[in-house]
Every structure is written in C-alpha cells, then in structure tokens.
Coordinates of N, CA and C in Angstrom, one line a residue:
T100 N -16.5 3.0 5.6 CA -16.2 2.5 4.3 C -16.6 3.5 3.2
R101 N -17.4 4.5 3.6 CA -17.9 5.4 2.6 C -17.2 6.8 2.6
S102 N -16.6 7.2 3.7 CA -15.9 8.5 3.8 C -14.8 8.4 4.8
T103 N -14.1 9.5 4.8 CA -13.0 9.6 5.8 C -13.0 11.0 6.4
E104 N -13.0 11.0 7.7 CA -12.9 12.3 8.5 C -11.4 12.5 8.9
I105 N -11.0 13.8 8.8 CA -9.7 14.1 9.2 C -9.7 14.9 10.5
N106 N -9.0 14.4 11.5 CA -8.9 15.1 12.7 C -7.6 15.8 12.8
F107 N -7.6 17.0 13.5 CA -6.3 17.7 13.6 C -6.3 18.3 15.0
N108 N -5.1 18.5 15.4 CA -4.8 19.1 16.8 C -5.0 20.6 16.7
S109 N -6.0 21.1 17.4 CA -6.2 22.5 17.4 C -5.6 23.2 18.6
S110 N -5.8 24.5 18.6 CA -5.2 25.2 19.8 C -6.3 25.4 20.9
D111 N -7.5 24.9 20.7 CA -8.6 24.9 21.7 C -8.4 23.8 22.7
A112 N -8.0 24.2 24.0 CA -7.8 23.3 25.0 C -9.0 22.5 25.4
N113 N -10.2 23.0 25.2 CA -11.5 22.3 25.5 C -11.8 21.3 24.5
F114 N -11.4 21.5 23.3 CA -11.7 20.6 22.2 C -10.5 20.4 21.3
P115 N -9.4 19.7 21.8 CA -8.1 19.7 21.0 C -8.2 19.0 19.7
W116 N -9.1 18.0 19.5 CA -9.1 17.3 18.3 C -10.3 17.7 17.4
Q117 N -10.1 18.7 16.5 CA -11.1 19.2 15.7 C -11.3 18.3 14.5
V118 N -12.4 18.3 13.8 CA -12.7 17.5 12.7 C -12.9 18.4 11.5
S119 N -12.1 18.1 10.4 CA -12.3 18.9 9.2 C -13.7 18.6 8.6
D120 N -14.3 19.7 8.1 CA -15.6 19.5 7.5 C -15.5 20.1 6.1
P121 N -16.0 19.4 5.1 CA -16.8 18.1 5.2 C -15.9 16.9 5.3
S122 N -16.5 15.8 5.5 CA -15.7 14.5 5.4 C -15.3 14.3 3.9
L123 N -14.3 13.5 3.7 CA -13.8 13.3 2.4 C -14.6 12.1 1.8
P124 N -14.9 12.1 0.5 CA -15.7 11.0 -0.1 C -14.9 9.8 -0.5
Y125 N -13.8 9.4 0.3 CA -13.1 8.3 0.0 C -13.1 7.4 1.2
G126 N -13.8 6.3 1.1 CA -13.9 5.3 2.3 C -12.8 4.3 2.2
L127 N -12.6 3.6 3.3 CA -11.6 2.5 3.3 C -12.2 1.2 2.8
G128 N -11.8 0.8 1.6 CA -12.4 -0.3 1.0 C -11.7 -1.7 1.4
A129 N -10.4 -1.6 1.7 CA -9.7 -2.8 2.1 C -9.0 -2.5 3.4
P130 N -9.4 -3.0 4.6 CA -8.9 -2.6 5.9 C -7.4 -2.8 6.1
F131 N -6.8 -3.8 5.3 CA -5.4 -4.0 5.5 C -4.5 -3.3 4.5
S132 N -5.1 -2.3 3.8 CA -4.4 -1.5 2.8 C -3.9 -0.1 3.3
W133 N -4.3 0.2 4.6 CA -3.9 1.5 5.2 C -2.5 1.6 5.6
I134 N -1.7 2.5 5.0 CA -0.3 2.8 5.4 C -0.1 4.2 5.7
N135 N 0.6 4.5 6.8 CA 0.9 5.8 7.2 C 2.4 6.1 7.3
W136 N 2.8 7.2 6.7 CA 4.2 7.6 6.8 C 4.2 8.9 7.6
D137 N 4.6 8.9 8.9 CA 4.6 10.1 9.7 C 5.6 11.1 9.2
D138 N 6.8 10.6 8.8 CA 7.8 11.5 8.3 C 7.5 12.2 7.0
L139 N 6.6 11.7 6.2 CA 6.1 12.3 5.0 C 4.8 13.0 5.1
N140 N 4.2 12.9 6.3 CA 2.8 13.4 6.5 C 1.9 12.9 5.5
A141 N 1.9 11.6 5.2 CA 1.1 11.0 4.1 C 0.5 9.7 4.6
V142 N -0.7 9.4 4.1 CA -1.5 8.2 4.3 C -2.0 7.7 2.9
M143 N -1.9 6.4 2.7 CA -2.4 5.8 1.5 C -3.3 4.6 1.8
Y144 N -4.3 4.3 1.0 CA -5.1 3.1 1.2 C -5.9 2.9 -0.1
L145 N -6.5 1.7 -0.2 CA -7.3 1.3 -1.3 C -8.8 1.7 -0.9
S146 N -9.4 2.5 -1.7 CA -10.7 3.0 -1.5 C -11.7 2.5 -2.5
C147 N -13.0 2.4 -2.1 CA -14.0 2.1 -3.0 C -15.2 3.1 -2.8
T148 N -15.4 3.9 -3.8 CA -16.5 4.8 -3.7 C -17.4 4.6 -4.9
D149 N -18.7 4.4 -4.7 CA -19.6 4.2 -5.8 C -19.1 3.0 -6.7
R150 N -18.6 2.0 -6.1 CA -18.1 0.8 -6.8 C -16.9 1.0 -7.7
I151 N -16.2 2.1 -7.5 CA -15.0 2.4 -8.2 C -13.8 2.3 -7.2
W152 N -12.9 1.3 -7.5 CA -11.8 1.1 -6.7 C -10.6 2.0 -7.1
E153 N -9.9 2.6 -6.1 CA -8.8 3.4 -6.4 C -7.9 3.5 -5.2
V154 N -6.6 3.8 -5.4 CA -5.7 4.1 -4.3 C -5.7 5.6 -4.1
V155 N -5.9 5.9 -2.8 CA -6.0 7.3 -2.5 C -4.8 7.7 -1.6
K156 N -4.2 8.8 -1.9 CA -3.1 9.3 -1.1 C -3.5 10.7 -0.4
F157 N -3.3 10.8 0.9 CA -3.5 12.0 1.6 C -2.2 12.6 2.0
Q158 N -1.9 13.8 1.6 CA -0.6 14.4 2.0 C -1.1 15.7 2.8
G159 N -0.9 15.6 4.1 CA -1.5 16.7 4.9 C -3.0 16.5 4.9
R160 N -3.8 17.5 4.5 CA -5.2 17.4 4.4 C -5.7 17.4 2.9
H161 N -4.8 17.1 2.0 CA -5.1 17.1 0.6 C -5.1 15.7 0.1
Q162 N -6.2 15.3 -0.6 CA -6.3 13.9 -1.1 C -6.2 13.9 -2.6
Q163 N -5.7 12.8 -3.1 CA -5.6 12.6 -4.6 C -5.7 11.1 -4.9
N164 N -6.3 10.9 -6.0 CA -6.4 9.5 -6.5 C -5.1 9.4 -7.3
I165 N -4.3 8.4 -7.0 CA -3.0 8.2 -7.6 C -2.9 6.9 -8.5
S166 N -4.0 6.2 -8.6 CA -3.9 4.9 -9.2 C -4.5 4.8 -10.6
Q167 N -4.5 6.0 -11.3 CA -5.0 6.0 -12.7 C -4.3 5.0 -13.6
P168 N -3.0 4.8 -13.5 CA -2.4 3.8 -14.4 C -2.9 2.4 -14.3
Y169 N -3.5 2.1 -13.1 CA -4.0 0.8 -12.9 C -5.5 0.7 -12.7
A170 N -6.2 1.8 -13.1 CA -7.7 1.9 -12.9 C -8.4 0.8 -13.6
S171 N -8.1 0.5 -14.8 CA -8.8 -0.6 -15.5 C -8.5 -2.0 -14.8
I172 N -7.4 -2.2 -14.3 CA -7.1 -3.5 -13.6 C -7.8 -3.5 -12.2
L173 N -7.7 -2.4 -11.5 CA -8.3 -2.4 -10.1 C -9.8 -2.6 -10.2
N174 N -10.4 -2.3 -11.3 CA -11.9 -2.3 -11.5 C -12.4 -3.5 -12.4
D175 N -11.5 -4.4 -12.7 CA -11.9 -5.5 -13.5 C -12.0 -6.7 -12.6
R176 N -13.2 -7.2 -12.4 CA -13.5 -8.3 -11.4 C -13.0 -9.6 -12.0
T177 N -12.6 -9.7 -13.2 CA -12.0 -11.0 -13.7 C -10.5 -11.0 -13.4
L178 N -9.9 -9.9 -13.2 CA -8.5 -9.8 -12.8 C -8.3 -9.7 -11.3
I179 N -9.1 -8.9 -10.6 CA -9.0 -8.8 -9.2 C -10.4 -9.1 -8.6
T180 N -10.5 -10.3 -8.1 CA -11.8 -10.8 -7.8 C -12.3 -10.4 -6.4
S181 N -11.4 -10.1 -5.5 CA -11.9 -9.6 -4.2 C -10.9 -8.5 -3.7
P182 N -11.1 -7.3 -4.2 CA -10.2 -6.2 -3.8 C -10.2 -5.9 -2.3
E183 N -11.3 -6.2 -1.7 CA -11.4 -5.8 -0.2 C -10.5 -6.7 0.6
T184 N -9.9 -7.7 0.1 CA -8.9 -8.5 0.9 C -7.5 -8.1 0.6
A185 N -7.3 -7.1 -0.1 CA -5.9 -6.6 -0.4 C -5.1 -6.3 0.8
K186 N -3.8 -6.5 0.8 CA -2.9 -6.2 1.9 C -1.9 -5.2 1.4
A187 N -1.5 -4.3 2.2 CA -0.4 -3.3 1.8 C 0.6 -3.2 2.9
W188 N 1.8 -2.8 2.5 CA 2.9 -2.5 3.4 C 3.6 -1.2 2.9
G189 N 4.1 -0.5 3.9 CA 5.0 0.6 3.6 C 6.4 0.2 3.8
I190 N 7.1 0.2 2.7 CA 8.5 -0.2 2.7 C 9.4 0.9 2.3
N191 N 10.4 1.2 3.2 CA 11.5 2.2 2.8 C 12.7 1.4 2.5
F192 N 13.1 1.5 1.2 CA 14.2 0.7 0.7 C 15.1 1.6 -0.2
R193 N 16.4 1.5 0.1 CA 17.3 2.3 -0.6 C 17.0 3.8 -0.6
G194 N 16.5 4.2 0.6 CA 16.1 5.6 0.8 C 14.8 6.1 0.2
M195 N 14.0 5.2 -0.4 CA 12.8 5.6 -1.0 C 11.6 4.9 -0.4
P196 N 10.5 5.6 -0.2 CA 9.3 4.9 0.4 C 8.4 4.3 -0.7
F197 N 8.0 3.1 -0.5 CA 7.2 2.4 -1.4 C 5.9 1.9 -0.8
Y198 N 4.8 2.0 -1.5 CA 3.5 1.5 -1.1 C 3.3 0.2 -1.9
V199 N 3.3 -0.9 -1.2 CA 3.2 -2.2 -1.8 C 1.8 -2.7 -1.6
L200 N 1.1 -2.9 -2.6 CA -0.3 -3.4 -2.6 C -0.4 -4.8 -3.2
S201 N -0.8 -5.7 -2.4 CA -0.9 -7.1 -2.9 C -2.3 -7.7 -2.9
F202 N -2.7 -8.2 -4.1 CA -4.0 -8.9 -4.2 C -3.6 -10.4 -4.3
Q203 N -3.4 -11.0 -3.1 CA -2.9 -12.3 -3.0 C -3.8 -13.4 -3.6
N204 N -5.1 -13.2 -3.5 CA -6.1 -14.2 -4.0 C -6.0 -14.2 -5.5
D205 N -5.5 -13.1 -6.1 CA -5.4 -13.1 -7.6 C -4.0 -13.1 -8.2
G206 N -3.0 -13.2 -7.3 CA -1.6 -13.3 -7.7 C -1.2 -12.0 -8.4
L207 N -1.4 -10.8 -7.8 CA -0.9 -9.6 -8.4 C -0.4 -8.7 -7.3
T208 N 0.7 -8.0 -7.5 CA 1.3 -7.1 -6.6 C 1.7 -5.8 -7.4
I209 N 1.2 -4.7 -7.0 CA 1.6 -3.4 -7.6 C 2.2 -2.5 -6.5
V210 N 3.1 -1.7 -7.0 CA 3.9 -0.9 -6.0 C 4.0 0.6 -6.5
Y211 N 3.9 1.5 -5.6 CA 4.0 2.9 -5.9 C 5.2 3.5 -5.2
N212 N 6.0 4.1 -5.9 CA 7.2 4.8 -5.4 C 6.8 6.2 -5.1
L213 N 6.7 6.6 -3.8 CA 6.2 7.9 -3.4 C 7.2 9.0 -3.8
S214 N 8.5 8.7 -3.8 CA 9.5 9.7 -4.2 C 9.4 10.1 -5.7
K215 N 9.2 9.0 -6.5 CA 9.2 9.2 -7.9 C 7.9 9.4 -8.5
D216 N 6.8 9.2 -7.7 CA 5.4 9.3 -8.2 C 5.2 8.3 -9.4
H217 N 5.6 7.1 -9.1 CA 5.6 6.1 -10.2 C 5.1 4.7 -9.8
W218 N 4.2 4.1 -10.6 CA 3.7 2.8 -10.3 C 4.5 1.7 -11.1
F219 N 4.6 0.5 -10.6 CA 5.1 -0.6 -11.3 C 4.7 -1.9 -10.6
R220 N 5.0 -3.0 -11.2 CA 4.6 -4.3 -10.6 C 5.8 -5.0 -10.0
W221 N 5.5 -5.7 -8.9 CA 6.5 -6.6 -8.3 C 6.0 -8.0 -8.5
G222 N 7.0 -8.9 -8.8 CA 6.7 -10.3 -9.1 C 7.8 -11.2 -8.4
A223 N 7.7 -12.4 -8.7 CA 8.7 -13.4 -8.2 C 9.2 -14.2 -9.3
W224 N 10.5 -14.4 -9.4 CA 11.2 -15.2 -10.4 C 11.9 -16.3 -9.7
D225 N 11.7 -17.6 -10.1 CA 12.3 -18.7 -9.5 C 13.5 -19.2 -10.4
G226 N 13.9 -18.5 -11.4 CA 14.9 -18.9 -12.3 C 14.4 -19.4 -13.6
S227 N 13.1 -19.9 -13.6 CA 12.5 -20.3 -14.9 C 11.1 -19.9 -15.0
N228 N 10.4 -19.5 -14.0 CA 9.0 -19.1 -14.0 C 8.8 -17.8 -13.3
Y229 N 7.9 -17.0 -13.9 CA 7.6 -15.7 -13.3 C 6.2 -15.7 -12.8
E230 N 6.1 -15.2 -11.5 CA 4.8 -15.0 -10.9 C 4.4 -13.5 -10.9
R231 N 3.1 -13.2 -11.2 CA 2.7 -11.8 -11.2 C 2.7 -11.2 -9.8
A232 N 2.7 -12.0 -8.7 CA 2.6 -11.5 -7.4 C 4.0 -11.7 -6.7
A233 N 4.3 -10.7 -5.9 CA 5.6 -10.8 -5.1 C 5.3 -11.8 -4.0
L234 N 6.3 -12.2 -3.3 CA 6.2 -13.2 -2.3 C 5.8 -12.7 -0.9
I235 N 5.6 -11.4 -0.8 CA 5.4 -10.7 0.4 C 4.0 -11.1 1.1
N236 N 4.1 -11.5 2.4 CA 2.9 -11.6 3.2 C 3.1 -10.9 4.5
A237 N 4.4 -10.5 4.8 CA 4.7 -9.7 6.0 C 6.0 -9.0 5.7
Y238 N 6.2 -7.9 6.3 CA 7.5 -7.1 6.1 C 8.0 -6.5 7.4
V239 N 9.3 -6.5 7.6 CA 9.9 -5.8 8.7 C 11.3 -5.4 8.3
Y240 N 11.7 -4.2 8.8 CA 13.1 -3.8 8.7 C 13.7 -4.0 10.0
S241 N 14.8 -4.7 10.0 CA 15.6 -4.9 11.2 C 16.8 -4.0 11.3
R242 N 16.7 -3.0 12.2 CA 17.8 -2.0 12.3 C 19.1 -2.6 12.8
S243 N 18.9 -3.6 13.7 CA 20.2 -4.2 14.2 C 20.9 -5.0 13.2
F244 N 20.2 -5.7 12.3 CA 20.8 -6.4 11.2 C 21.0 -5.6 9.9
N245 N 20.3 -4.4 9.9 CA 20.3 -3.6 8.7 C 19.8 -4.4 7.5
K246 N 18.7 -5.1 7.7 CA 18.1 -6.0 6.6 C 16.6 -5.7 6.5
H247 N 16.1 -5.8 5.3 CA 14.7 -5.8 5.0 C 14.2 -7.2 4.8
L248 N 13.3 -7.7 5.7 CA 12.9 -9.1 5.6 C 11.4 -9.2 5.2
V249 N 11.1 -10.2 4.4 CA 9.8 -10.4 3.9 C 9.4 -11.9 4.2
G250 N 8.2 -12.0 4.8 CA 7.6 -13.4 5.0 C 7.0 -13.9 3.8
D251 N 7.2 -15.1 3.4 CA 6.7 -15.7 2.1 C 5.2 -15.9 2.3
R252 N 4.4 -15.5 1.2 CA 3.0 -15.7 1.2 C 2.5 -17.1 1.0
R253 N 3.4 -17.9 0.5 CA 3.2 -19.3 0.2 C 3.4 -20.1 1.5
P254 N 2.8 -21.3 1.7 CA 3.0 -22.0 2.9 C 4.4 -22.7 3.0
T255 N 5.4 -21.9 2.9 CA 6.8 -22.5 2.9 C 7.5 -22.2 4.2
G256 N 7.0 -21.2 5.0 CA 7.6 -20.8 6.2 C 8.9 -20.0 6.0
K257 N 9.3 -19.6 4.7 CA 10.5 -19.0 4.4 C 10.4 -17.5 4.7
I258 N 11.6 -16.9 5.1 CA 11.8 -15.5 5.2 C 12.8 -15.1 4.2
W259 N 12.5 -14.1 3.4 CA 13.4 -13.6 2.4 C 14.0 -12.3 2.7
E260 N 15.2 -12.0 2.2 CA 15.8 -10.7 2.4 C 15.6 -9.9 1.1
I261 N 15.1 -8.7 1.2 CA 15.0 -7.8 0.0 C 16.4 -7.2 -0.2
G262 N 16.9 -7.4 -1.4 CA 18.3 -6.9 -1.6 C 18.8 -7.3 -3.0
G263 N 18.0 -7.8 -3.8 CA 18.4 -8.2 -5.2 C 19.1 -9.5 -5.3
T264 N 19.1 -10.3 -4.2 CA 19.6 -11.7 -4.4 C 18.5 -12.7 -4.4
A265 N 18.9 -13.9 -4.8 CA 17.9 -14.9 -4.9 C 17.9 -15.9 -3.7
E266 N 18.8 -15.5 -2.7 CA 19.0 -16.4 -1.6 C 17.9 -16.1 -0.5
D267 N 17.5 -17.2 0.2 CA 16.5 -17.0 1.2 C 17.2 -17.5 2.6
S268 N 16.4 -17.2 3.6 CA 16.9 -17.5 5.0 C 16.2 -18.7 5.5

C-alpha cells in the first residue's frame, strides 16, 4: 500500500525477473482500481501516499500522477468518503481506451481517456433525473456479439449495452 516495485524480464537466466531499484513511492490505495493494458504497456490505479489520493499511470517504467483535474475531489472526504473501496474498469470503446473509476458509495464516476489524455465524468440519465455515478458494476466486451455490456450497480439485475441508447437487456 505504500510503494510499488517494478519487475522486468532480464537476460540473466539465473535471475530472469529483476527488480527496478528504487521502488516507486506510489502504493495501491484501492485494490479494485488496478487496470493493465498490455497493448499500451500501461498500468493505472488509485494510489494513496501520505494521505494524498491520486490516480497514477505507469507507461513502461515511467510513472505520472494524472488526476490533477480531480485532486480536490479525490481528497475531499465529504465528497468521497471511502476512496479505498473504489472500483475501476478498463474499457476500449470506439477504438479508444478508457479508465473508468467509480466511487459507488458516494455516487461518483470519473473517466480518463488514455488516447486524448482527458478526464470527464460519467453519469446516468433516466429521462428526467441525472445521477453523478454511471450504472457500471461490471464490464465485459463480447467479441461474438460485438457488444460492450455493463452490469447495473443497483439491485436491478439489469445488463446494459454501451452504445448511446437508452435501452437495456
């Protein structure tokens, strides 16, 4: 929870997994916030170091704090009461990778577009009311159906299709 070590495949047959030194000062603050994109050589997660919450992105062996636009929200305990319970999903939609970070206890979902290096919020609209949190509690892309499916975070048992329509399954 306090630091991260990076292991890499070395050419030494006796010790193939070397550890980068020193370890990085970004620990994993929310265990369900870790997302890995192999094709982008990137990892993202919600970190807490010295009581400061931030989203960290590792591209290769280089780390950066990318959550500056939401720093005041991430660190306001009246808005996000239990950041350690955050959940995240890596969603590839319309050819772009998104890091979806949901604080379900507090009704807030923020999203980072890795291609555009841009943050925004996701919410839910029922035709007359807007919720600050997206409906996501689970995500899967079905290659055979070519559909992005989201399990509803509410106790409805519904599965939604991401695609800009208001219809559910």
